[in-house]
Tab-separated table of C-alpha atoms in Angstrom:
chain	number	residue	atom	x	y	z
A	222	UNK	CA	103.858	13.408	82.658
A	223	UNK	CA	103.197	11.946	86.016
A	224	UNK	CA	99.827	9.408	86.702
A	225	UNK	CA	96.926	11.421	87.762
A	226	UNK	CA	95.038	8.024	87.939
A	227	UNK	CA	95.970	4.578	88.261
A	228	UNK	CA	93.394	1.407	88.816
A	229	UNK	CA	94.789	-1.353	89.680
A	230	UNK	CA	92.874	-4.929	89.755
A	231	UNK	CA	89.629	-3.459	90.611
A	232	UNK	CA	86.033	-5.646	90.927
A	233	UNK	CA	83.107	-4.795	92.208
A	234	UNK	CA	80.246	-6.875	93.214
A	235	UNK	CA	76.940	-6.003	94.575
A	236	UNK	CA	74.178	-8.132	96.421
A	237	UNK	CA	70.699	-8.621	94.738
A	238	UNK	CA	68.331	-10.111	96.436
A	239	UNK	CA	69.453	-13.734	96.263
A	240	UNK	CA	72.108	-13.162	93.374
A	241	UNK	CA	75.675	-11.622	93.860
A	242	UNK	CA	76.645	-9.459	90.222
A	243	UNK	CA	79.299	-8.731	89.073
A	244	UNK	CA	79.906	-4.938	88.058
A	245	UNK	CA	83.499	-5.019	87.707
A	246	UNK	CA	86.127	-7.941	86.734
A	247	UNK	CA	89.660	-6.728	87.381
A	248	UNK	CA	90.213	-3.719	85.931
A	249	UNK	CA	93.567	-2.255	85.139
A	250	UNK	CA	93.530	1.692	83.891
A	251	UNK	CA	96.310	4.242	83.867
A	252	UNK	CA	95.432	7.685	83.170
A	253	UNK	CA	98.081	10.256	82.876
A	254	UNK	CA	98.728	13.567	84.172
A	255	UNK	CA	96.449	16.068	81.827
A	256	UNK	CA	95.281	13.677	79.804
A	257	UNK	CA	91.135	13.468	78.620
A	258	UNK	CA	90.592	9.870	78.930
A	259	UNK	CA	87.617	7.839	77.528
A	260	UNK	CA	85.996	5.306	78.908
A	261	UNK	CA	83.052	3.827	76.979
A	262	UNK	CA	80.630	0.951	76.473
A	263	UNK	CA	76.909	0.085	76.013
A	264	UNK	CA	74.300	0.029	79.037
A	265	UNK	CA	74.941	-1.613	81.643
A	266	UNK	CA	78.738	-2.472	80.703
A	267	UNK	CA	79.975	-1.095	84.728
A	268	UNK	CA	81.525	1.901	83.002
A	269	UNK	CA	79.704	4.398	85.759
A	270	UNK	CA	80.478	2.094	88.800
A	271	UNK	CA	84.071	2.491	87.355
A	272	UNK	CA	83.745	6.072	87.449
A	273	UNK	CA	82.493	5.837	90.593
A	274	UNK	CA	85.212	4.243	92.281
A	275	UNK	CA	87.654	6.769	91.258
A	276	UNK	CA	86.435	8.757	93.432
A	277	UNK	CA	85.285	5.833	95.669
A	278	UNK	CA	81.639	7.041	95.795
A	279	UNK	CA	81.401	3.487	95.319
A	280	UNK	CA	84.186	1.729	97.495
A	281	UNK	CA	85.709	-1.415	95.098
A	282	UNK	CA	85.637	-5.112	96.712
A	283	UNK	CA	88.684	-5.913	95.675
A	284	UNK	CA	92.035	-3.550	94.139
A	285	UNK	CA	93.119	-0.335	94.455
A	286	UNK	CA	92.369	3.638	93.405
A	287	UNK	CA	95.535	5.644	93.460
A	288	UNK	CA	94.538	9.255	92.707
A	289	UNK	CA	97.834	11.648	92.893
A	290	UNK	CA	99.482	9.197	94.660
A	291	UNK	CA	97.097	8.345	97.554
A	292	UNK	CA	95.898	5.111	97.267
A	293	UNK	CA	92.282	6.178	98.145
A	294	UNK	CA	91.373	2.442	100.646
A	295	UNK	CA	93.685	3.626	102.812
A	296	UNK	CA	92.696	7.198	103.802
A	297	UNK	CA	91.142	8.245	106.737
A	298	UNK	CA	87.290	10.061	106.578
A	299	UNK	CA	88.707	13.242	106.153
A	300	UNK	CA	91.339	12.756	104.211
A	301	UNK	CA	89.067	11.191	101.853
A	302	UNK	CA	87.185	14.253	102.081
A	303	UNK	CA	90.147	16.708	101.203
A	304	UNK	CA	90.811	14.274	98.253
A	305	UNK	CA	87.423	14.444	96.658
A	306	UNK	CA	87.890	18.164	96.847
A	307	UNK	CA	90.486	17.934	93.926
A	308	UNK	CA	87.913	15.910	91.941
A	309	UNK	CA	84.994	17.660	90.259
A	310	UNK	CA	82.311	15.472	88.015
A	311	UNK	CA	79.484	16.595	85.828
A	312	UNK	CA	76.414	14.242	84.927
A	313	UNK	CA	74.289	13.711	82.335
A	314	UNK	CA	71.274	15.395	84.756
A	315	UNK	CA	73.221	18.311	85.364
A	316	UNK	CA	72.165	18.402	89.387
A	317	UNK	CA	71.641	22.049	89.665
A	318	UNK	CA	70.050	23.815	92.340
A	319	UNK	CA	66.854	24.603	90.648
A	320	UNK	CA	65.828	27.219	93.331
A	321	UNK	CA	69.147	28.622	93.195
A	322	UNK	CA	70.545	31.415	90.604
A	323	UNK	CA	73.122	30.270	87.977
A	324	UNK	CA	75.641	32.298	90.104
A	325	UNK	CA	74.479	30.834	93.473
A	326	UNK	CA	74.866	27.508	91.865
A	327	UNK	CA	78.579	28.644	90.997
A	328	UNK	CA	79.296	30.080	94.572
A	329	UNK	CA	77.718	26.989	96.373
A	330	UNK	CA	81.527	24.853	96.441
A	331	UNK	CA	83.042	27.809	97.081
A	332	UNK	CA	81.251	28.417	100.388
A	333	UNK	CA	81.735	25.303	101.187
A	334	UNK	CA	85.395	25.299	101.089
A	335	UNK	CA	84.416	28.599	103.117
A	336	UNK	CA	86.350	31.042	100.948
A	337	UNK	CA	85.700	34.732	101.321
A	338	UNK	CA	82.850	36.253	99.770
A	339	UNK	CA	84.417	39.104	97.048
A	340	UNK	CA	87.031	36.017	96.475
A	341	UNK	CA	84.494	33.857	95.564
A	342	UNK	CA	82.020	36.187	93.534
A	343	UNK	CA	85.258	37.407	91.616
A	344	UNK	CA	86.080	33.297	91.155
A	345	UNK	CA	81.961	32.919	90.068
A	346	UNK	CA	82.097	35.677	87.610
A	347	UNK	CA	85.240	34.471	86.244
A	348	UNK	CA	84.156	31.452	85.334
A	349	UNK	CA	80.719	32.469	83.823
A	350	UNK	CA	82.804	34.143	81.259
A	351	UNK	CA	84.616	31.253	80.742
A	352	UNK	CA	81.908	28.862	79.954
A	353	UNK	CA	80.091	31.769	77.699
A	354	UNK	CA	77.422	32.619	80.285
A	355	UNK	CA	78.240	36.074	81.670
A	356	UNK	CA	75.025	37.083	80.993
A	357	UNK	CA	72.996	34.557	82.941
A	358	UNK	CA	74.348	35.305	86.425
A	359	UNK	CA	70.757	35.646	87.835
A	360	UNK	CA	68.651	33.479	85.885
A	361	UNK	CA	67.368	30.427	87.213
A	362	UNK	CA	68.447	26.458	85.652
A	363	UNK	CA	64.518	26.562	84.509
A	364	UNK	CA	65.149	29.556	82.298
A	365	UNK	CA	68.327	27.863	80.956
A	366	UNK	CA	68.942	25.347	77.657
A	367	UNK	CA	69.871	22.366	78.215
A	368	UNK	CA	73.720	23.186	76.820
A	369	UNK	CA	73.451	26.092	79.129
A	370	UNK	CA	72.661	24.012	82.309
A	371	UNK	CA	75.795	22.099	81.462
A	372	UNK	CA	78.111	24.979	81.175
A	373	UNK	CA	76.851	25.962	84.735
A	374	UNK	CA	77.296	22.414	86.041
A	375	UNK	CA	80.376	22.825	84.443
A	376	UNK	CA	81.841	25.990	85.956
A	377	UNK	CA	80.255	24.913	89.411
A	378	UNK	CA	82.482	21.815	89.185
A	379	UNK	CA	85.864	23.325	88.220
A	380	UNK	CA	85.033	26.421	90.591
A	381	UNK	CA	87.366	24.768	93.526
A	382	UNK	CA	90.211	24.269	91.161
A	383	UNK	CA	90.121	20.409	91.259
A	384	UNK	CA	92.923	18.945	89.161
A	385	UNK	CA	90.349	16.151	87.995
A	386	UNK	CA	86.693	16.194	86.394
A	387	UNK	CA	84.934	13.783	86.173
A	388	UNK	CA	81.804	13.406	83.116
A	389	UNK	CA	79.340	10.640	83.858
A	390	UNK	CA	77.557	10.699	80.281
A	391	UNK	CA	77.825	13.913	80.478
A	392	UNK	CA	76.835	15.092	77.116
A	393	UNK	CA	74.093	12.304	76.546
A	394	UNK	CA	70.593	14.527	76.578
A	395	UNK	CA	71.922	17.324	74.336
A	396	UNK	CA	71.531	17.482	70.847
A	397	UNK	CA	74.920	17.341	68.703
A	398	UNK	CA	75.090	20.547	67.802
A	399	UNK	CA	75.566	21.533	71.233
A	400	UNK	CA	77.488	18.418	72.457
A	401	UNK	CA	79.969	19.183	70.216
A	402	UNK	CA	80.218	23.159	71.773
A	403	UNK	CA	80.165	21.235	75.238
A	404	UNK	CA	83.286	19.280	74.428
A	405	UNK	CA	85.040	22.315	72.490
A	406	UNK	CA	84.416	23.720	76.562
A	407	UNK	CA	86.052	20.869	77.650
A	408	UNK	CA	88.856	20.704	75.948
A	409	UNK	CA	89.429	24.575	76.269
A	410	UNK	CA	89.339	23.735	80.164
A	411	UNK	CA	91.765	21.091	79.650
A	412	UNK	CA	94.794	22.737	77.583
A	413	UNK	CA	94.244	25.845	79.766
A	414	UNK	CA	93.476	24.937	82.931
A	415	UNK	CA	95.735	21.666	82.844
A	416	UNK	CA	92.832	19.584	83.866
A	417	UNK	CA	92.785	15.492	84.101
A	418	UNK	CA	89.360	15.114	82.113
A	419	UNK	CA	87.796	11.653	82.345
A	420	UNK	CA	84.839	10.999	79.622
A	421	UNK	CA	82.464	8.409	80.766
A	422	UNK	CA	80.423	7.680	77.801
A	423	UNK	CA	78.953	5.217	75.270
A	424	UNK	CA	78.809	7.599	71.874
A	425	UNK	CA	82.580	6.828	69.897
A	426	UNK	CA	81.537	10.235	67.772
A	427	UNK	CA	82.672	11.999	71.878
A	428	UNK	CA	86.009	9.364	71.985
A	429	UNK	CA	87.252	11.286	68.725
A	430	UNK	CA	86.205	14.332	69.217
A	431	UNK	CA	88.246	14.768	72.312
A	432	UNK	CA	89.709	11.790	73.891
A	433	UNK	CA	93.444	11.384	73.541
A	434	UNK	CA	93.364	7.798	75.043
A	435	UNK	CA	90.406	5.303	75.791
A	436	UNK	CA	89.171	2.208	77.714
A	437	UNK	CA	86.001	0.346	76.007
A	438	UNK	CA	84.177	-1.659	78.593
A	439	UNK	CA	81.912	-4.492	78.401
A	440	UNK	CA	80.561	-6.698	80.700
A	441	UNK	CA	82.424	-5.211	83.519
A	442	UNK	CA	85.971	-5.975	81.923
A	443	UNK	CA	88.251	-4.000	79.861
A	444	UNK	CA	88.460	-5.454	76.677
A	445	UNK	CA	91.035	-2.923	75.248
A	446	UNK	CA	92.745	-0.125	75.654
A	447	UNK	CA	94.670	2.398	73.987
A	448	UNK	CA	95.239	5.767	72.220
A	449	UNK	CA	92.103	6.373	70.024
A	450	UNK	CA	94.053	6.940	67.148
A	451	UNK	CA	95.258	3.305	67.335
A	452	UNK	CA	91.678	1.876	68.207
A	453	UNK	CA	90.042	3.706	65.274
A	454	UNK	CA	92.679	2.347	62.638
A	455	UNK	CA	93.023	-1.385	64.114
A	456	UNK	CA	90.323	-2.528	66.775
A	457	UNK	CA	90.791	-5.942	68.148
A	458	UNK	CA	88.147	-6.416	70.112
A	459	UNK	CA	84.195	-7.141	69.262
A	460	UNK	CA	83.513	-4.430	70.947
A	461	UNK	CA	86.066	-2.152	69.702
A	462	UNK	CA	84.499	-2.694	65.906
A	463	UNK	CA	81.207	-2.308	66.693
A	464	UNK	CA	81.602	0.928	68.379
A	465	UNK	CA	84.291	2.318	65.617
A	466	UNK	CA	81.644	1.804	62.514
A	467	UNK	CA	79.185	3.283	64.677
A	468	UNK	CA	77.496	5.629	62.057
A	469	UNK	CA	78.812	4.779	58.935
A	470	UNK	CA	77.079	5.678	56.258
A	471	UNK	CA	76.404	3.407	53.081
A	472	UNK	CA	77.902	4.952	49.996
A	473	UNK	CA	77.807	4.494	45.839
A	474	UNK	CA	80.251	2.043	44.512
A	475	UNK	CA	82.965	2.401	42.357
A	476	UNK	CA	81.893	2.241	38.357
A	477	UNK	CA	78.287	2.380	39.143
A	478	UNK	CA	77.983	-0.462	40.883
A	479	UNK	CA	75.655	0.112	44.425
A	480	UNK	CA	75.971	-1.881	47.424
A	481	UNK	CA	72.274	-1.218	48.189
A	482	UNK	CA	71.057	-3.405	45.081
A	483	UNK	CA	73.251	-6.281	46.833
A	484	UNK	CA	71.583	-8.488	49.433
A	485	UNK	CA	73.656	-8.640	53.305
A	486	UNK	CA	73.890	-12.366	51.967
A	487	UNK	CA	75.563	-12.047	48.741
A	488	UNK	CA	78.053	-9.464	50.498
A	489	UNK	CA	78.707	-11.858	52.836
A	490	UNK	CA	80.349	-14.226	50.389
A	491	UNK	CA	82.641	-11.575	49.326
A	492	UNK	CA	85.994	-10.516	50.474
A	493	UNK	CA	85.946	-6.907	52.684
A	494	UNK	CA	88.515	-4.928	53.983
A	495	UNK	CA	88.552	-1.526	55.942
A	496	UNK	CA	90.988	1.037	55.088
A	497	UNK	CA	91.879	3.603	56.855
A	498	UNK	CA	93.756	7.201	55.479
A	499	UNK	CA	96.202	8.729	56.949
A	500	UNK	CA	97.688	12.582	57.075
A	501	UNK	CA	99.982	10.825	53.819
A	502	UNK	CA	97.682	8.991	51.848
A	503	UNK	CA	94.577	11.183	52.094
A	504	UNK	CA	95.582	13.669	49.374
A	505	UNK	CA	96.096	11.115	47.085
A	506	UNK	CA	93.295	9.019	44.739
A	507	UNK	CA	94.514	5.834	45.886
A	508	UNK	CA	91.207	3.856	45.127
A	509	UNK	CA	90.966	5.405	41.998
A	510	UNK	CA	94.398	4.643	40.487
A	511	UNK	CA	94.104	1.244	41.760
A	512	UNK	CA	91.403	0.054	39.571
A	513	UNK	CA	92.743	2.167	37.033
A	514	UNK	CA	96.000	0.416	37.347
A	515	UNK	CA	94.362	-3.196	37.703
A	516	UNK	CA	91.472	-3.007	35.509
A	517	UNK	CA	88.826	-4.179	37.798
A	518	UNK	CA	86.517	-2.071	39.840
A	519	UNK	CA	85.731	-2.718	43.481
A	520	UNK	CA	82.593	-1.885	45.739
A	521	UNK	CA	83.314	0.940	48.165
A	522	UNK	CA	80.341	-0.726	50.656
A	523	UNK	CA	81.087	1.869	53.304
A	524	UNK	CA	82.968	5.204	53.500
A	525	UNK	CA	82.776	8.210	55.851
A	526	UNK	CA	86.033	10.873	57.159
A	527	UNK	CA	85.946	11.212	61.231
A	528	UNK	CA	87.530	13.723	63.589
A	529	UNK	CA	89.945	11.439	65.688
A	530	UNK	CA	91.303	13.710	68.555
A	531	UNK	CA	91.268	16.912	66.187
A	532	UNK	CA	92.187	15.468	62.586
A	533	UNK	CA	90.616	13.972	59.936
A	534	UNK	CA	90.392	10.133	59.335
A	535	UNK	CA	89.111	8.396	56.055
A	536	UNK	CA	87.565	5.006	56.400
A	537	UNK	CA	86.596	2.610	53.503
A	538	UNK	CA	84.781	-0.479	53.433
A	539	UNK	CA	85.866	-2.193	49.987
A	540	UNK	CA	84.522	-5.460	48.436
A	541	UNK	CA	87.286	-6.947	46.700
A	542	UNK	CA	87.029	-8.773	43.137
A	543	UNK	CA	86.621	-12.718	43.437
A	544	UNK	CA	89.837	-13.393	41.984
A	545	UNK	CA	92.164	-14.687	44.894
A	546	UNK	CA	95.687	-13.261	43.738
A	547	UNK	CA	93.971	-9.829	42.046
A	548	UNK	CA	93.226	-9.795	46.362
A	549	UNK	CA	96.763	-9.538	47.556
A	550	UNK	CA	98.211	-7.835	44.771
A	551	UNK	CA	95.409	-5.365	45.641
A	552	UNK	CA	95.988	-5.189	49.270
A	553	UNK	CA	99.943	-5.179	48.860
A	554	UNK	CA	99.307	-2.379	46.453
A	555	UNK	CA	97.110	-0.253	49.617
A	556	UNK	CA	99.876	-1.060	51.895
A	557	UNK	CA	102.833	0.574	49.489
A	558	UNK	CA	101.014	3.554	49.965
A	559	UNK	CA	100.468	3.655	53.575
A	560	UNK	CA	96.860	2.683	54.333
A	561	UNK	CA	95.855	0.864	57.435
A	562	UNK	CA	94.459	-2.047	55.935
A	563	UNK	CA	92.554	-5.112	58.045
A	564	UNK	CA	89.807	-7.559	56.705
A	565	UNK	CA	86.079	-7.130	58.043
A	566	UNK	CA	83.977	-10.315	58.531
């Protein structure tokens, strides 16, 4: 696959008042042909100005945006215009016309682009059923959920056949229930439509669910970078960890034993690791036939299965027994059998 998107050394800075910040620190991105790329951090982390400037609603102060091969800083007005035409984007708002009909707010591009009128009532009606709303051609947004409003936005946005979209948190007011029907959408629009989909957001629980690859941001700096499979079983970065045991749940331990009765302090002092199943070892007991096999049972302090890009992932937090070389023979024993295995601290 060819790049669709490619940032290269990138800052932004912005004046306030008597303080210059910085939004953006040299950021390097390459986002492939097709792809649905994540970007995510916390508030505040510069991962909208990012988005942004890949469209160069916000013009970078230093680096370049190469979108389909034009670098964007060196187009012309109108060239610029014809460019942003390929690039649709959906917000976390949804920016409908409110006094506008859901197939009004469908046709607007297209009149814009000045296509014909049956053309673009065929295109409209097309893409109603596409999103699941063929029904609600002449309703208003007001009469609309709020899952609903993002379809439209949705279908409004791919309605001039851009070859990227764009989602600025896009997902962010809706309940999960119907953020995870949102992203199903998207990734419909994406395998058949062919689609670049970039994922601005700052939930990990959207990353897996749809994400192929994925930049975390903080501070206005990427601080890694990846396919999400590879994140999820070994993050590097600070960042990276906090956002992958986002929601984990704290289970029951092994032989009776519960993590809950234990103070944060006396877990502290104990040796943790975080395993991670794969397609091979999930079908197999392998925490149970290892304390069968070494006579010692360990705390499972954390476990909960995720949906990384479409399959199933098993994560463990284990305290491990006190005894140093029970530890690695332990460990060595998780590796034989094909677990991701990294300490936690």
């Amino acid at each position: 696959m060819s790049c669709m998107i490619e940032v290269r050394d990138v800052s932004k800075t912005f004046q306030d008042k008597d303080r210059t910040v910085q939004a953006l620190n040299h950021i390097n991105i390459r986002i492939e042909e097709g792809d649905i790329y994540g970007i995510i951090g916390m508030s505040g982390a510069g991962k909208s100005t990012l988005v942004r400037c890949l469209n160069f609603l916000e013009v970078p102060t230093e680096g370049s945006v190469i979108v389909d091969g034009q670098e964007l800083g060196a187009l012309s007005d109108r060239e610029l215009r014809q460019i942003r035409g390929s690039i649709g984007m959906i917000f976390q708002s949804f920016n409908l016309l409110m006094q506008k009909t859901v197939l009004d707010n469908i046709l607007f591009p297209l009149k814009i682009q000045g296509r014909g009128k049956a053309e673009s009532l065929e295109r409209a009606r097309d893409l109603l059923k596409t999103v699941g709303l063929a029904d609600k051609e002449k309703a208003y947004p007001s009469q609309l959920s709020g899952g609903q409003r993002q379809r439209v936005a949705i279908a409004r946005a791919i309605a001039s056949d851009p070859k990227i979209l764009l989602c600025d948190e896009a997902t962010s007011a809706l309940d999960p229930q119907t953020t995870n029907s949102i992203l199903q959408l998207l990734k419909k629009i994406n395998q058949e439509m062919g689609i670049t989909i970039v994922i601005i957001t700052h939930q990990m629980s959207v990353v897996r669910e749809i994400c192929h690859n994925v930049a975390i941001v903080e501070h206005g700096s990427i601080v890694e970078d990846g396919s999400v499979e590879e994140i999820f079983t070994h993050p590097k970065s600070r960042a990276a960890r906090e956002l992958v045991f986002e929601g984990s749940e704290t289970s029951e331990t092994f032989a009776g034993r519960h993590a809950a009765d234990r103070t944060m302090e006396e877990l502290r002092e104990k040796r943790r690791i975080r395993i991670v199943f794969t397609s091979n070892s999930s079908f197999e007991p392998v925490i149970g036939n290892m304390v069968l096999k070494f006579g010692t049972p360990v705390n499972i302090l954390k476990a909960d299965t995720k949906d990384v890009d479409g399959v199933a992932r098993g994560e463990m937090i284990l305290g491990l027994p006190d005894e140093r070389e029970l530890q690695e023979k332990m460990i060595d024993y998780l590796n034989a059998r094909g677990l991701a295995v990294e300490e936690v601290n």
